[in-house]
Amino acid sequence: GLAWLCNLLNLPVLIKGLILALYPYLVTGFIHLDGYMDVMDAVKSYRSLERRREILKDSHVGAFAVIGIAVLLLAQFAVMASAKENANIWILVFIPAVSRCCSALAVTVLKPMQTSQYADQKKPKSHITILMIMTVLFTAAGFLFCGRYGFAVLGCLAGYGASLRKAYKSLKGMNGDISGYALSIAELCAVAVYALI
C-alpha cells in the first residue's frame, strides 16, 4: 500500500526509496535490527564460543554492529531507490510473509541456545508442517501474482538460509537475535532481486 501511495503521489525516486527502506523497520519497532546488530557484534568478534555468546547478550553496541547497520540501511535504501518504476509492487506483500515463515521455522526446528526464550517452549510437529505449507504457498503466490518478480521471494529464501547457517554455526544454537539477523538479510536479498529484475 505504501509503495502504491508513493507511486500515486509521484514522489522523487530517492524519497520513495527512503520511505520504502525505512518502513519495515518502523512498523516492527526496530526489533529485527536489534537482533541483527547483536549478531553482527558476536559473530564478527571471532572470539571463543563462550565470549561470542556473552557479546550476543551484551546491551552495549560494538563497532561491528555500527558498521553492519550502516551497510544494511544503505544497501536497503539503494536497492529500493533502484527499483524500476513499473516493477510489480505486489511482491512486497509476499517478501515479509516468507521471511517470517522462515523465522518461525528456524526457531521451531533448530536447537535453541540455553539462554534463548525458546529453550523451554514445546514445539509441536504440526507447526512445522503448517509453516512449511505456508512458505510454499506464499512462494508460489509470489510467482502466480507477480510473474518474474516471484524470484524476489527465492532471493529471500536464499538470503535467510545463508545468513542463518552462518550465525547458527558460529553461535551453536538458535535464538531471537539470530532470527532478526537472518530476517534482515533475507529481506535485503529479496528487495535486491526485486530491484535488479
CSV table of C-alpha atoms in Angstrom, one decimal:
chain,number,residue,atom,x,y,z
A,1,GLY,CA,0.0,0.0,0.0
A,2,LEU,CA,2.8,2.4,0.8
A,3,ALA,CA,4.6,1.7,-2.5
A,4,TRP,CA,1.3,2.3,-4.3
A,5,LEU,CA,0.8,5.6,-2.5
A,6,CYS,CA,4.4,6.7,-3.3
A,7,ASN,CA,3.7,5.9,-7.0
A,8,LEU,CA,0.4,7.7,-6.9
A,9,LEU,CA,2.0,10.8,-5.3
A,10,ASN,CA,4.8,10.6,-7.9
A,11,LEU,CA,7.4,11.1,-5.2
A,12,PRO,CA,11.0,11.5,-6.3
A,13,VAL,CA,12.9,8.2,-6.6
A,14,LEU,CA,15.2,8.9,-3.6
A,15,ILE,CA,12.3,9.9,-1.3
A,16,LYS,CA,10.4,6.8,-2.3
A,17,GLY,CA,13.5,4.7,-1.8
A,18,LEU,CA,14.0,6.1,1.7
A,19,ILE,CA,10.3,5.7,2.7
A,20,LEU,CA,10.2,2.1,1.5
A,21,ALA,CA,13.6,1.2,3.0
A,22,LEU,CA,12.7,2.5,6.5
A,23,TYR,CA,9.0,1.4,6.7
A,24,PRO,CA,9.6,-2.2,7.6
A,25,TYR,CA,11.8,-1.2,10.5
A,26,LEU,CA,9.5,1.5,11.7
A,27,VAL,CA,6.4,-0.7,11.7
A,28,THR,CA,8.2,-3.5,13.6
A,29,GLY,CA,9.7,-1.2,16.2
A,30,PHE,CA,13.3,-2.0,15.0
A,31,ILE,CA,13.1,-5.3,16.8
A,32,HIS,CA,14.8,-7.2,14.0
A,33,LEU,CA,17.6,-4.6,13.7
A,34,ASP,CA,18.4,-5.1,17.3
A,35,GLY,CA,19.0,-8.8,16.7
A,36,TYR,CA,20.9,-8.0,13.6
A,37,MET,CA,23.2,-5.7,15.4
A,38,ASP,CA,23.7,-8.1,18.3
A,39,VAL,CA,24.6,-11.0,16.0
A,40,MET,CA,27.0,-8.8,13.9
A,41,ASP,CA,28.9,-7.9,17.1
A,42,ALA,CA,29.0,-11.5,18.3
A,43,VAL,CA,29.9,-13.3,15.0
A,44,LYS,CA,32.4,-10.7,13.8
A,45,SER,CA,34.3,-10.7,17.0
A,46,TYR,CA,35.8,-14.1,16.1
A,47,ARG,CA,36.3,-14.9,19.8
A,48,SER,CA,35.6,-18.2,21.7
A,49,LEU,CA,32.1,-19.5,21.6
A,50,GLU,CA,31.5,-18.6,25.2
A,51,ARG,CA,32.7,-15.0,24.6
A,52,ARG,CA,30.6,-14.7,21.4
A,53,ARG,CA,27.5,-15.7,23.3
A,54,GLU,CA,28.4,-13.1,26.0
A,55,ILE,CA,28.7,-10.4,23.3
A,56,LEU,CA,25.4,-11.5,21.9
A,57,LYS,CA,23.7,-10.7,25.2
A,58,ASP,CA,25.6,-7.5,25.9
A,59,SER,CA,23.4,-4.4,25.7
A,60,HIS,CA,26.3,-2.3,24.5
A,61,VAL,CA,26.8,-1.5,20.8
A,62,GLY,CA,30.1,-2.5,19.3
A,63,ALA,CA,31.9,-1.4,16.2
A,64,PHE,CA,30.7,-4.3,14.1
A,65,ALA,CA,27.1,-3.6,14.9
A,66,VAL,CA,27.5,0.1,13.8
A,67,ILE,CA,29.3,-0.9,10.6
A,68,GLY,CA,26.8,-3.6,9.9
A,69,ILE,CA,23.7,-1.5,10.4
A,70,ALA,CA,25.2,1.3,8.2
A,71,VAL,CA,25.8,-1.1,5.4
A,72,LEU,CA,22.4,-2.8,5.8
A,73,LEU,CA,20.5,0.5,5.7
A,74,LEU,CA,22.5,2.0,2.9
A,75,ALA,CA,22.0,-1.2,0.8
A,76,GLN,CA,18.3,-1.3,1.6
A,77,PHE,CA,17.9,2.4,0.5
A,78,ALA,CA,20.0,1.8,-2.6
A,79,VAL,CA,18.0,-1.2,-3.8
A,80,MET,CA,14.6,0.4,-3.0
A,81,ALA,CA,15.6,3.6,-4.8
A,82,SER,CA,16.8,1.5,-7.8
A,83,ALA,CA,13.6,-0.5,-8.3
A,84,LYS,CA,12.1,0.1,-11.7
A,85,GLU,CA,9.1,2.5,-11.9
A,86,ASN,CA,7.0,-0.3,-13.5
A,87,ALA,CA,8.1,-3.0,-11.1
A,88,ASN,CA,5.3,-5.2,-9.7
A,89,ILE,CA,4.9,-3.8,-6.2
A,90,TRP,CA,2.6,-6.7,-5.1
A,91,ILE,CA,5.7,-8.8,-4.4
A,92,LEU,CA,6.3,-6.6,-1.4
A,93,VAL,CA,3.4,-8.3,0.2
A,94,PHE,CA,4.9,-11.8,-0.1
A,95,ILE,CA,8.5,-11.0,0.9
A,96,PRO,CA,7.8,-10.3,4.7
A,97,ALA,CA,5.3,-13.2,4.8
A,98,VAL,CA,8.0,-15.6,3.6
A,99,SER,CA,10.8,-14.1,5.8
A,100,ARG,CA,8.6,-14.5,8.8
A,101,CYS,CA,7.7,-18.1,7.9
A,102,CYS,CA,11.4,-18.8,7.7
A,103,SER,CA,12.0,-17.3,11.1
A,104,ALA,CA,9.2,-19.3,12.7
A,105,LEU,CA,10.5,-22.4,11.1
A,106,ALA,CA,14.0,-21.7,12.3
A,107,VAL,CA,13.0,-21.2,15.9
A,108,THR,CA,10.7,-24.2,15.8
A,109,VAL,CA,13.1,-26.7,14.2
A,110,LEU,CA,16.6,-25.7,15.3
A,111,LYS,CA,18.2,-26.4,18.7
A,112,PRO,CA,17.9,-23.2,20.8
A,113,MET,CA,20.6,-21.8,22.9
A,114,GLN,CA,20.2,-22.4,26.6
A,115,THR,CA,19.7,-18.7,27.2
A,116,SER,CA,17.1,-18.4,24.4
A,117,GLN,CA,13.5,-17.5,25.2
A,118,TYR,CA,12.7,-20.6,23.0
A,119,ALA,CA,14.6,-23.0,25.2
A,120,ASP,CA,11.7,-24.2,27.3
A,121,GLN,CA,9.0,-24.0,24.8
A,122,LYS,CA,7.3,-27.1,23.4
A,123,LYS,CA,7.3,-27.2,19.7
A,124,PRO,CA,4.5,-29.3,18.2
A,125,LYS,CA,5.5,-31.0,14.9
A,126,SER,CA,2.2,-29.8,13.4
A,127,HIS,CA,3.6,-26.3,13.5
A,128,ILE,CA,6.5,-27.3,11.3
A,129,THR,CA,4.1,-28.8,8.7
A,130,ILE,CA,1.9,-25.7,8.7
A,131,LEU,CA,4.8,-23.3,8.4
A,132,MET,CA,6.3,-25.3,5.5
A,133,ILE,CA,3.0,-25.3,3.7
A,134,MET,CA,2.6,-21.5,4.3
A,135,THR,CA,6.1,-20.9,3.0
A,136,VAL,CA,5.4,-22.9,-0.2
A,137,LEU,CA,2.1,-21.2,-0.7
A,138,PHE,CA,3.5,-17.7,-0.3
A,139,THR,CA,6.4,-18.5,-2.6
A,140,ALA,CA,4.0,-20.0,-5.3
A,141,ALA,CA,1.7,-17.0,-4.9
A,142,GLY,CA,4.6,-14.7,-5.4
A,143,PHE,CA,5.1,-16.2,-8.9
A,144,LEU,CA,1.5,-16.6,-9.6
A,145,PHE,CA,0.5,-13.0,-8.9
A,146,CYS,CA,3.8,-11.2,-9.7
A,147,GLY,CA,5.4,-13.3,-12.5
A,148,ARG,CA,9.1,-13.0,-12.7
A,149,TYR,CA,9.1,-10.8,-9.6
A,150,GLY,CA,8.5,-14.0,-7.7
A,151,PHE,CA,12.2,-14.6,-7.9
A,152,ALA,CA,12.4,-11.9,-5.1
A,153,VAL,CA,10.9,-14.5,-2.8
A,154,LEU,CA,13.5,-17.0,-3.8
A,155,GLY,CA,16.1,-14.4,-3.0
A,156,CYS,CA,14.5,-14.1,0.4
A,157,LEU,CA,14.7,-17.8,1.0
A,158,ALA,CA,18.3,-18.0,-0.2
A,159,GLY,CA,19.3,-14.9,2.0
A,160,TYR,CA,17.6,-16.4,5.0
A,161,GLY,CA,19.2,-19.8,4.6
A,162,ALA,CA,22.8,-18.4,4.1
A,163,SER,CA,22.7,-15.9,6.9
A,164,LEU,CA,21.0,-18.4,9.3
A,165,ARG,CA,23.6,-21.0,8.5
A,166,LYS,CA,26.5,-18.6,9.3
A,167,ALA,CA,25.0,-17.3,12.6
A,168,TYR,CA,23.8,-20.7,13.8
A,169,LYS,CA,27.1,-22.3,13.0
A,170,SER,CA,29.0,-19.5,14.8
A,171,LEU,CA,26.8,-19.4,17.9
A,172,LYS,CA,25.9,-23.1,18.1
A,173,GLY,CA,22.3,-22.5,18.7
A,174,MET,CA,19.2,-20.6,17.8
A,175,ASN,CA,17.6,-17.5,19.4
A,176,GLY,CA,15.5,-14.5,18.6
A,177,ASP,CA,18.6,-12.3,17.8
A,178,ILE,CA,19.7,-14.8,15.1
A,179,SER,CA,16.1,-14.8,13.8
A,180,GLY,CA,16.2,-11.0,13.4
A,181,TYR,CA,19.6,-11.1,11.9
A,182,ALA,CA,18.6,-13.6,9.2
A,183,LEU,CA,15.3,-11.9,8.6
A,184,SER,CA,17.1,-8.6,8.0
A,185,ILE,CA,19.5,-10.1,5.5
A,186,ALA,CA,16.8,-12.1,3.8
A,187,GLU,CA,14.6,-9.1,3.2
A,188,LEU,CA,17.6,-7.2,1.8
A,189,CYS,CA,18.3,-10.0,-0.6
A,190,ALA,CA,14.7,-10.1,-1.7
A,191,VAL,CA,14.4,-6.4,-2.5
A,192,ALA,CA,17.8,-6.6,-4.2
A,193,VAL,CA,16.4,-9.2,-6.6
A,194,TYR,CA,13.2,-7.1,-6.9
A,195,ALA,CA,15.3,-4.1,-7.9
A,196,LEU,CA,17.5,-6.0,-10.3
A,197,ILE,CA,14.8,-7.9,-12.3
